[in-house]
Short mmCIF file of C-alpha atoms in Angstrom, two decimals:
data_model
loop_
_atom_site.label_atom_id
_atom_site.label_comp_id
_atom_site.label_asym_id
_atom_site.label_seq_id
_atom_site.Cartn_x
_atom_site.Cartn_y
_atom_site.Cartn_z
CA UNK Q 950 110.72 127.93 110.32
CA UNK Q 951 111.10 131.08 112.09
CA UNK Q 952 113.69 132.17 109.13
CA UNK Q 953 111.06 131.23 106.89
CA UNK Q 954 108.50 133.52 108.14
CA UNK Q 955 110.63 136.50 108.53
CA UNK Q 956 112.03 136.36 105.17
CA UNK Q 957 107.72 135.52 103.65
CA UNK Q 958 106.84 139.10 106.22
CA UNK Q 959 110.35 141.08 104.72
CA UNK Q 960 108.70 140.01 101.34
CA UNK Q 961 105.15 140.73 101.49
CA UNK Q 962 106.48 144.43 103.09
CA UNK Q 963 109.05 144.72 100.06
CA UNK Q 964 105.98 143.93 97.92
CA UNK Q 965 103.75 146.36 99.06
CA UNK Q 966 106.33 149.16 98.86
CA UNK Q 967 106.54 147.77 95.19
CA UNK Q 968 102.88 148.00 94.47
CA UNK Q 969 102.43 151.50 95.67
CA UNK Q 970 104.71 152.83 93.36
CA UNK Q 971 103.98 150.70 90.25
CA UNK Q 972 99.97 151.46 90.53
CA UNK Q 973 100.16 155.23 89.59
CA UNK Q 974 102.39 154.16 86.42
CA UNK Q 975 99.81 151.34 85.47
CA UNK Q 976 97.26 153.10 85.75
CA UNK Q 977 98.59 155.98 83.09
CA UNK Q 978 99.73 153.17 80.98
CA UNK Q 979 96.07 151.07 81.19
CA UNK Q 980 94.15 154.82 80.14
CA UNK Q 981 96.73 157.29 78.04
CA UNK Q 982 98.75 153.99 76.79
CA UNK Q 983 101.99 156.54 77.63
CA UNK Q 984 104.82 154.75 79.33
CA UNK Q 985 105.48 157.11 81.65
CA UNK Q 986 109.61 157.42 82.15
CA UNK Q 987 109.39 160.39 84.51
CA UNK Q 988 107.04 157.96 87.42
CA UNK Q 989 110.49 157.98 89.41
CA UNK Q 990 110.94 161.42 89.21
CA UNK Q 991 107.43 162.47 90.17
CA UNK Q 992 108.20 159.98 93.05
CA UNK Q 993 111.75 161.79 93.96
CA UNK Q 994 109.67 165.37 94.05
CA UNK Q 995 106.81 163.98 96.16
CA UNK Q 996 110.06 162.84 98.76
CA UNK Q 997 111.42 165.90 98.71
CA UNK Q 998 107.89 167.65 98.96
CA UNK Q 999 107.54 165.92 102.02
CA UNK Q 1000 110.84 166.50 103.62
CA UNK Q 1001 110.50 170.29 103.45
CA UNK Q 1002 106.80 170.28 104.90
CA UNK Q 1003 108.39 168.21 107.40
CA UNK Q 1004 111.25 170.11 108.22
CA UNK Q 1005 109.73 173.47 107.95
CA UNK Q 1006 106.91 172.78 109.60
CA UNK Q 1007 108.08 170.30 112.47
CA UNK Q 1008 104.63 167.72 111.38
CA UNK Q 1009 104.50 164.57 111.06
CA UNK Q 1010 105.43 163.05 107.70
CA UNK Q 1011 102.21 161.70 107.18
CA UNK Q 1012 100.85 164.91 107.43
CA UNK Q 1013 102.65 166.33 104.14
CA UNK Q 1014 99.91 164.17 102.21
CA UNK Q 1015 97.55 166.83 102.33
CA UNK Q 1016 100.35 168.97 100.50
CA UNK Q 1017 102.27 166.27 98.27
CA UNK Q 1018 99.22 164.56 96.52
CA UNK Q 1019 97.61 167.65 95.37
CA UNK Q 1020 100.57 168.70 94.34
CA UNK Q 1021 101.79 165.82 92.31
CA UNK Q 1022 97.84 165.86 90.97
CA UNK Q 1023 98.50 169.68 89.24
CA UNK Q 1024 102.46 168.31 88.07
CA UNK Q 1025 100.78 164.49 86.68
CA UNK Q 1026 98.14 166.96 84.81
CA UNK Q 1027 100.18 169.44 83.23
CA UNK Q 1028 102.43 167.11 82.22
CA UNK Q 1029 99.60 165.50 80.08
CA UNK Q 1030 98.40 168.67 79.27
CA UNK Q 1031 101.61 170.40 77.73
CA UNK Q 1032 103.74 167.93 76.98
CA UNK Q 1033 102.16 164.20 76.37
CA UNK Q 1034 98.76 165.60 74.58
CA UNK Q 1035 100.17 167.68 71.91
CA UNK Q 1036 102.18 164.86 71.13
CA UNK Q 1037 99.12 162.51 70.74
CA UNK Q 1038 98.66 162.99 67.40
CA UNK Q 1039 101.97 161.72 66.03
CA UNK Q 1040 102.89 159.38 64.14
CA UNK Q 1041 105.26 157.78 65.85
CA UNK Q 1042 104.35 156.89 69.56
CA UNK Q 1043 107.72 156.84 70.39
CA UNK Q 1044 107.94 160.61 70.34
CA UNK Q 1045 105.90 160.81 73.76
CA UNK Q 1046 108.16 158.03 75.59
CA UNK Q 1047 111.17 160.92 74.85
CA UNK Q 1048 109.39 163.54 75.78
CA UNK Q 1049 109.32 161.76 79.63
CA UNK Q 1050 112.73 160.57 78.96
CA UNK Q 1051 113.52 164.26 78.39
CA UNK Q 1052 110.91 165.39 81.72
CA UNK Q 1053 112.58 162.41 83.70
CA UNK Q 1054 116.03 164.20 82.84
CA UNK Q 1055 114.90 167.69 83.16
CA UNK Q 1056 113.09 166.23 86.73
CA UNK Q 1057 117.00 165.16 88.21
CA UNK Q 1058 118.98 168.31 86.90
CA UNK Q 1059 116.36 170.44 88.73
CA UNK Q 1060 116.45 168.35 91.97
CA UNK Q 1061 120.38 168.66 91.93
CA UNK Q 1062 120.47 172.38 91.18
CA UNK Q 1063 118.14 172.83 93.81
CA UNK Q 1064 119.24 170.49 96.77
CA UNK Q 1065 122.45 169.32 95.32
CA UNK Q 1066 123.83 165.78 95.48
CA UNK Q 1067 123.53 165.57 99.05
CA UNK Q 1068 120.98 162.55 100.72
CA UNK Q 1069 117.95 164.23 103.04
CA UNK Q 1070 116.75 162.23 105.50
CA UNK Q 1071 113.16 163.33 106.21
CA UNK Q 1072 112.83 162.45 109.91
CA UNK Q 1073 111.26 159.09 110.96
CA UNK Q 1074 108.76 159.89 113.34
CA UNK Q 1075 108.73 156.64 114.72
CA UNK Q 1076 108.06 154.68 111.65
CA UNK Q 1077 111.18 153.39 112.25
CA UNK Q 1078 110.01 151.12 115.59
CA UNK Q 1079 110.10 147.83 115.21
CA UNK Q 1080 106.77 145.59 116.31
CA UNK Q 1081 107.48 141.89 116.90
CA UNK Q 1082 104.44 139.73 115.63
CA UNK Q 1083 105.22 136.04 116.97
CA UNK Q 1084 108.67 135.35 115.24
CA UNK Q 1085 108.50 138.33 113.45
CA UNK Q 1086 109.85 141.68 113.18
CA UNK Q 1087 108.92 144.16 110.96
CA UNK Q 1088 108.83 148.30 110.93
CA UNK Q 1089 105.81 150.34 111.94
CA UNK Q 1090 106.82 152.21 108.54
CA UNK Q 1091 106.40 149.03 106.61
CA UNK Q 1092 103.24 147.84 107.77
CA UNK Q 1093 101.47 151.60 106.82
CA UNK Q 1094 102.85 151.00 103.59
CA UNK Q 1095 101.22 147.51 102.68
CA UNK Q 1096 97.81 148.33 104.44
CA UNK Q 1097 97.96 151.63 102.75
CA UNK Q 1098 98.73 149.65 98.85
CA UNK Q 1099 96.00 147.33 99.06
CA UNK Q 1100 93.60 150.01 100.42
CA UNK Q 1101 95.17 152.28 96.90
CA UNK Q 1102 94.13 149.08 94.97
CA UNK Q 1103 90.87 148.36 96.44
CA UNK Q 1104 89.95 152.37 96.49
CA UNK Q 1105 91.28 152.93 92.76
CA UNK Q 1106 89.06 149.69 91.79
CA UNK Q 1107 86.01 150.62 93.65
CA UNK Q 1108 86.14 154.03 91.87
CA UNK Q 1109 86.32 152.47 88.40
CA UNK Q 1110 83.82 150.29 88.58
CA UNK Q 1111 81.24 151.97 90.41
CA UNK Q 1112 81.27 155.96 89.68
CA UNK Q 1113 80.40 157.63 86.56
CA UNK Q 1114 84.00 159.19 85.65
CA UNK Q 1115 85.37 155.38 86.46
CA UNK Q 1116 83.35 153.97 83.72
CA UNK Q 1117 84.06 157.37 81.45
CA UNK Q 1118 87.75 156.27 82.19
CA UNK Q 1119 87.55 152.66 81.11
CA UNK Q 1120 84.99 153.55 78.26
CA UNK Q 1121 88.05 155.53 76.86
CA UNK Q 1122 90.54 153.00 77.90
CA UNK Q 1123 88.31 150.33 75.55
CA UNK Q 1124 87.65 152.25 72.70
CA UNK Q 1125 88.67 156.23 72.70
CA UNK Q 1126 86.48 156.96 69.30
CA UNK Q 1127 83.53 155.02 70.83
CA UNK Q 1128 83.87 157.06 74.18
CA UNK Q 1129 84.08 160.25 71.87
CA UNK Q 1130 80.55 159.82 69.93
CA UNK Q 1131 79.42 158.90 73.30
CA UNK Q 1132 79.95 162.41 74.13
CA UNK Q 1133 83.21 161.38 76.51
CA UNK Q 1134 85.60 164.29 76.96
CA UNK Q 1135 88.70 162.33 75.59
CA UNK Q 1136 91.47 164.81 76.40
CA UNK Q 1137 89.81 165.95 79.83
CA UNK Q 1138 89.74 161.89 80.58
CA UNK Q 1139 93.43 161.58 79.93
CA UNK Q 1140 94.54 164.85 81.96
CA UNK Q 1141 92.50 163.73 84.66
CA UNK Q 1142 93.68 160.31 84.60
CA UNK Q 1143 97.39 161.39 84.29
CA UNK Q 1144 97.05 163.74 87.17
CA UNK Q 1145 95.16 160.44 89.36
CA UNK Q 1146 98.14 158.45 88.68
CA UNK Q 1147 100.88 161.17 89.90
CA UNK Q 1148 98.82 161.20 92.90
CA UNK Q 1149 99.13 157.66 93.85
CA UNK Q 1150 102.81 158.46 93.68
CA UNK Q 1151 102.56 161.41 95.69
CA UNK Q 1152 101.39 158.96 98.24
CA UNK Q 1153 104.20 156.51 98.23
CA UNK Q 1154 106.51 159.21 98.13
CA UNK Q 1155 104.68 160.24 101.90
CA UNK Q 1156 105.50 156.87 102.72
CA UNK Q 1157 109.01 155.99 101.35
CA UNK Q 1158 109.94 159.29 102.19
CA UNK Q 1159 110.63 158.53 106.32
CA UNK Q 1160 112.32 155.07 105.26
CA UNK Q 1161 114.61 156.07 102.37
CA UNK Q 1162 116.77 158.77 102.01
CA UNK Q 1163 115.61 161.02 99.44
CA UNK Q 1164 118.44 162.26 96.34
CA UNK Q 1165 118.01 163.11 92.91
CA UNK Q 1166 118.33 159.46 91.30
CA UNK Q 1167 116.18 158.07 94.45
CA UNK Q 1168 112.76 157.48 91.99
CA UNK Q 1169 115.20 155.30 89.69
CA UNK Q 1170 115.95 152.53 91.72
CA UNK Q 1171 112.44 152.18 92.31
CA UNK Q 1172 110.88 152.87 88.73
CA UNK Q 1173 112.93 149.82 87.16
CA UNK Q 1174 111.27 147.66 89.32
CA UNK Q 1175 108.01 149.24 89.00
CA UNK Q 1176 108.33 148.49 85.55
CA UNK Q 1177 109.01 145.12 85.62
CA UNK Q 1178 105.85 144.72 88.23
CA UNK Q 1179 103.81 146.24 85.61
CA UNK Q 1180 104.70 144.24 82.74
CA UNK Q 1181 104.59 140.72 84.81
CA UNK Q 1182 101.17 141.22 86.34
CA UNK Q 1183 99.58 142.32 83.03
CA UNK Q 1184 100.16 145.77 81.28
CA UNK Q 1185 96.71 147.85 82.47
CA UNK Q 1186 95.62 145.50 85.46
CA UNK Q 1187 96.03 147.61 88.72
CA UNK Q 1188 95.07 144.01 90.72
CA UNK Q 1189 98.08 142.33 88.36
CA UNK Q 1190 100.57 145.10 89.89
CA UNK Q 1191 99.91 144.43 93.14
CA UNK Q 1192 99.92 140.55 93.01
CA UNK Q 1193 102.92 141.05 90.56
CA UNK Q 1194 104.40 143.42 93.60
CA UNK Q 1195 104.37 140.31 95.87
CA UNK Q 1196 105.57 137.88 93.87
CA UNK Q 1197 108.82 140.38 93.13
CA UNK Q 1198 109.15 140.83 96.84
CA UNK Q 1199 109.29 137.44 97.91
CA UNK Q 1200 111.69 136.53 95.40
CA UNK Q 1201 114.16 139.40 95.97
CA UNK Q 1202 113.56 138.50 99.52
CA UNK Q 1203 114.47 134.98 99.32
CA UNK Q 1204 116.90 135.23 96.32
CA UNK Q 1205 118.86 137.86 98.64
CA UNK Q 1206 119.07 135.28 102.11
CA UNK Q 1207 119.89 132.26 99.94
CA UNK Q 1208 121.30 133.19 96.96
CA UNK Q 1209 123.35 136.57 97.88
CA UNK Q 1210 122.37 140.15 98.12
CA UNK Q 1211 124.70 140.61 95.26
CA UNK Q 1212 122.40 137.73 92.98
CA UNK Q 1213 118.89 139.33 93.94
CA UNK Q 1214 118.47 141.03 90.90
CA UNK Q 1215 119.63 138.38 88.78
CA UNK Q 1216 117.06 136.21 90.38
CA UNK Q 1217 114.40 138.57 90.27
CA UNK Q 1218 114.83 139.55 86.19
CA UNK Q 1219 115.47 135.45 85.84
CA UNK Q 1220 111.78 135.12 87.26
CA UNK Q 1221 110.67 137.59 85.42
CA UNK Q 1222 111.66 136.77 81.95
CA UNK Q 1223 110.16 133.16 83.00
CA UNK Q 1224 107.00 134.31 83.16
CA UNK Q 1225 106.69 135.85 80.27
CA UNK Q 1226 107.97 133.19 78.31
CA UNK Q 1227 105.05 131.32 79.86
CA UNK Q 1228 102.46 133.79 79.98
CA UNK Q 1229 103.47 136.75 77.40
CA UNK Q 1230 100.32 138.97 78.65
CA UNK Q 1231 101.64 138.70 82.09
CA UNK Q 1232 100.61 136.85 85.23
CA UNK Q 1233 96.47 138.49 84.80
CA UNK Q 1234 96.93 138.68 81.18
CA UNK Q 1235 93.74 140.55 79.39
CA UNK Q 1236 91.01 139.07 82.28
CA UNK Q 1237 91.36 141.90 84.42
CA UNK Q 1238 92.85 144.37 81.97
CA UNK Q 1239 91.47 147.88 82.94
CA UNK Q 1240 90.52 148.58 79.44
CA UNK Q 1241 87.51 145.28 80.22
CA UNK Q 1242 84.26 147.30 80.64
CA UNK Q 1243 82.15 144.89 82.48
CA UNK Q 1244 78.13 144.62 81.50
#
């Protein structure tokens, strides 16, 4: 039993670290409809952000919030601005999933002419400690990370249900001509929403950033799986990442004690494609799809 429970708390932590990451990239994908392909990348500058506030500056990592997440903000809205919004118009949508192949790309080659190939370890400042709860043992690192995703979740849904630019948002996520004769600044809307979804990577990247070591192809590792959270709790649904999140954390949990560390990933994609055979809109489906506008 006591297995049991540790491997349930090393999932629900594995989720959470998950969720953080994929909610940023849902939410761009639920507004602009842009699969983003650079998400990792913003996450891999928002990590190495915060290990040179740390190291220059001696703070704690936590600290380098109030410099990462505006600056991933200004990076998330440019990059709508100059190189996802002239592209809008094309024909082909496919034309703005290469441009953040080619940003993604662009992202790495500047992270290894800058730092080189060489891991940084932005010091743990404790986060590191483990705390034993009954059977239990988890990291003081983990536990800020899943209180700090559902708080994202429950913050991020509270602000689009309940203040005017939230419902300007998912008026343009519904129906972008409607929200234009409404008098909806379309564009402004996207850049801002672009910009809101880099920042909710700038804070995982705070948070990863004292548990992982940071490189160049760090944001990969956790982009793939970001994507697959996305898709299997319901393209658009911020509430289907996170549940989606858990449900790929307990299985690469589990799949990795009984099956083999070496099989996790096999187990994970195996569950994965299951549930979408099943369900093809994903575990949430359209219910709780952000572009729903409620009455």
């Amino acid at each position: 039993m006591d297995t049991i429970l540790q491997l349930l708390a090393n999932g629900l932590m594995l989720g959470g670290l998950f969720a953080i990451v994929a909610v940023g990239l849902t939410l761009i994908f639920g507004i602009v409809k842009v699969v983003n392909f650079a998400h990792g990348e913003f996450l891999m500058v928002g990590m190495y952000l915060t290990f040179l506030v740390t190291r220059m500056l001696g703070l704690h990592p936590f600290v380098a919030v109030i410099v990462v997440v505006p600056a991933l903000f200004l990076i998330g809205a440019l990059t709508q601005r100059l190189i996802i919004q002239p592209l809008m118009s094309a024909r082909d949508d496919h034309i703005q999933i290469f441009a953040t192949v080619g940003l993604s790309t662009a992202l790495i080659n500047l992270a290894l002419l800058v730092f080189g190939a060489d891991i940084a370890n932005t010091p743990a400042s404790g986060l590191r400690t483990p705390i034993e709860i009954g059977p239990v043992r988890v990291l003081s690192g983990q536990i800020a990370i899943f209180v700090a995703s559902i708080a994202l979740v429950i913050g991020l849904q509270l602000f689009l249900q309940n203040t005017a630019m939230g419902r300007a948002i998912r008026a343009v996520a519904q129906n972008r001509s409607a929200a234009q004769l409404m008098g909806i600044n379309v564009d402004r809307i996207y850049i801002l929403t672009f910009g809101i979804g880099a920042a909710c990577v700038g804070v995982a990247a705070v948070l990863i950033a004292p548990l992982y070591p940071t490189s160049p192809t760090i944001g990969t590792y956790f982009v793939l799986t970001a994507f697959v959270v996305v898709v299997l709790g319901g393209l658009g649904s911020i509430p289907g990442a996170f549940v989606g999140s858990l449900v790929i954390g307990l299985i690469d949990s589990f799949a990795g004690f009984y099956i083999g560390s070496d099989m996790r990933e096999v187990a994970v994609f195996g569950v994965f494609l299951l549930i979408l055979i099943l369900r093809p809109a994903g575990l949430f489906g359209k219910q709780l799809n952000l572009s729903h506008v409620s009455p």
